[in-house]
Coordinates of C-alpha atoms in Angstrom, one line a residue:
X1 CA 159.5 67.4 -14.0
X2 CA 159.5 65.7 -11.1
X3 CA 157.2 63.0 -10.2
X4 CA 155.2 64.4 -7.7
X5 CA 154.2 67.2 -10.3
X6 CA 153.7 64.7 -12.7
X7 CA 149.9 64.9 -14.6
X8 CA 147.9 62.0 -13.9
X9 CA 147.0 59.2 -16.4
X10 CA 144.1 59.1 -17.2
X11 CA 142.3 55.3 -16.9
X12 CA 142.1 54.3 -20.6
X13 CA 145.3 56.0 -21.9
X14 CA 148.4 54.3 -22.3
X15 CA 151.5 54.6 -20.6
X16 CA 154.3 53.5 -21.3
X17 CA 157.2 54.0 -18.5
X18 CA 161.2 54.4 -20.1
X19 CA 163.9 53.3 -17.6
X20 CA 167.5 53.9 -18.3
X21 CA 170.7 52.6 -17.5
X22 CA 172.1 54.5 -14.1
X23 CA 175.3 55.3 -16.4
X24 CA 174.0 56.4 -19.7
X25 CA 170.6 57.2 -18.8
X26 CA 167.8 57.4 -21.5
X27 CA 168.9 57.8 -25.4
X28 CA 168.2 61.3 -26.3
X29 CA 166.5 60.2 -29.4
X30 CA 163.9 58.2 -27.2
X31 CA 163.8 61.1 -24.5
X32 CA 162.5 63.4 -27.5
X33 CA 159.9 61.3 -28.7
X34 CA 158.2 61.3 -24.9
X35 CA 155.3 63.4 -23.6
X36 CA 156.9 64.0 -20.6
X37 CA 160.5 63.4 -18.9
X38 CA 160.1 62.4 -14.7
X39 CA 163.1 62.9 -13.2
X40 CA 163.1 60.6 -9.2
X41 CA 164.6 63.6 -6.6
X42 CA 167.6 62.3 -4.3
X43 CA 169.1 63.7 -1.3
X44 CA 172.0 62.5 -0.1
X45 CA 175.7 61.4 -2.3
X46 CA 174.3 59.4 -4.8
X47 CA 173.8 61.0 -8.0
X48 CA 172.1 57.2 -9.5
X49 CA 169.6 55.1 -8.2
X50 CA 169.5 51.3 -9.2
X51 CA 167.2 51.1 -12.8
X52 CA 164.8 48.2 -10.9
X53 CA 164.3 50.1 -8.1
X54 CA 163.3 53.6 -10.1
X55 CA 161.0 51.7 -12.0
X56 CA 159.3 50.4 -9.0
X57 CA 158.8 54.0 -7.8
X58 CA 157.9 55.5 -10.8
X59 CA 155.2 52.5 -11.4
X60 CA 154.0 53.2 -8.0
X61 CA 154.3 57.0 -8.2
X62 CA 151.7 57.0 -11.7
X63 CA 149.4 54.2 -9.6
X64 CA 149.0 56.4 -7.0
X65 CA 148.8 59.7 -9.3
X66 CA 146.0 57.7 -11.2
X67 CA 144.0 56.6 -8.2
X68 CA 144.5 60.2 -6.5
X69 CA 142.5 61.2 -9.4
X70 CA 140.0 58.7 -9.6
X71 CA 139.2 58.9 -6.3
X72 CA 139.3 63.1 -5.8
X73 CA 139.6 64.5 -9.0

């Protein structure tokens, strides 16, 4: 799914966000054991984004998810 569609946390739950190489992406052992699987959309050439920087997005993307929530929801 992509992030924007992504459910909201709620406060108390855990999260836990997997990040995977820009090559090999996410083992698909580890990507069955998940609740859900947030795919970052691109435009352009690229077809990878560097594994710090989609963290940093997806952090802030479940942040601002959680506090859309809180504050409207």
């Amino acid at each position: 799914i992509a992030l924007a569609d992504a459910t909201p946390v709620a406060p108390a739950s855990t999260l836990v966000l997997i990040v995977g190489n820009e090559i090999a992406g996410v083992d698909p052992g580890i990507l069955a054991l998940c609740h859900a699987v947030v795919a970052l959309p691109m435009a352009g050439e690229k077809n990878s984004l560097n594994v710090g920087h989609a963290f940093a997005v997806a952090a802030y993307g479940v942040t601002h998810l959680e506090n859309l929530t809180n504050n409207y929801g």
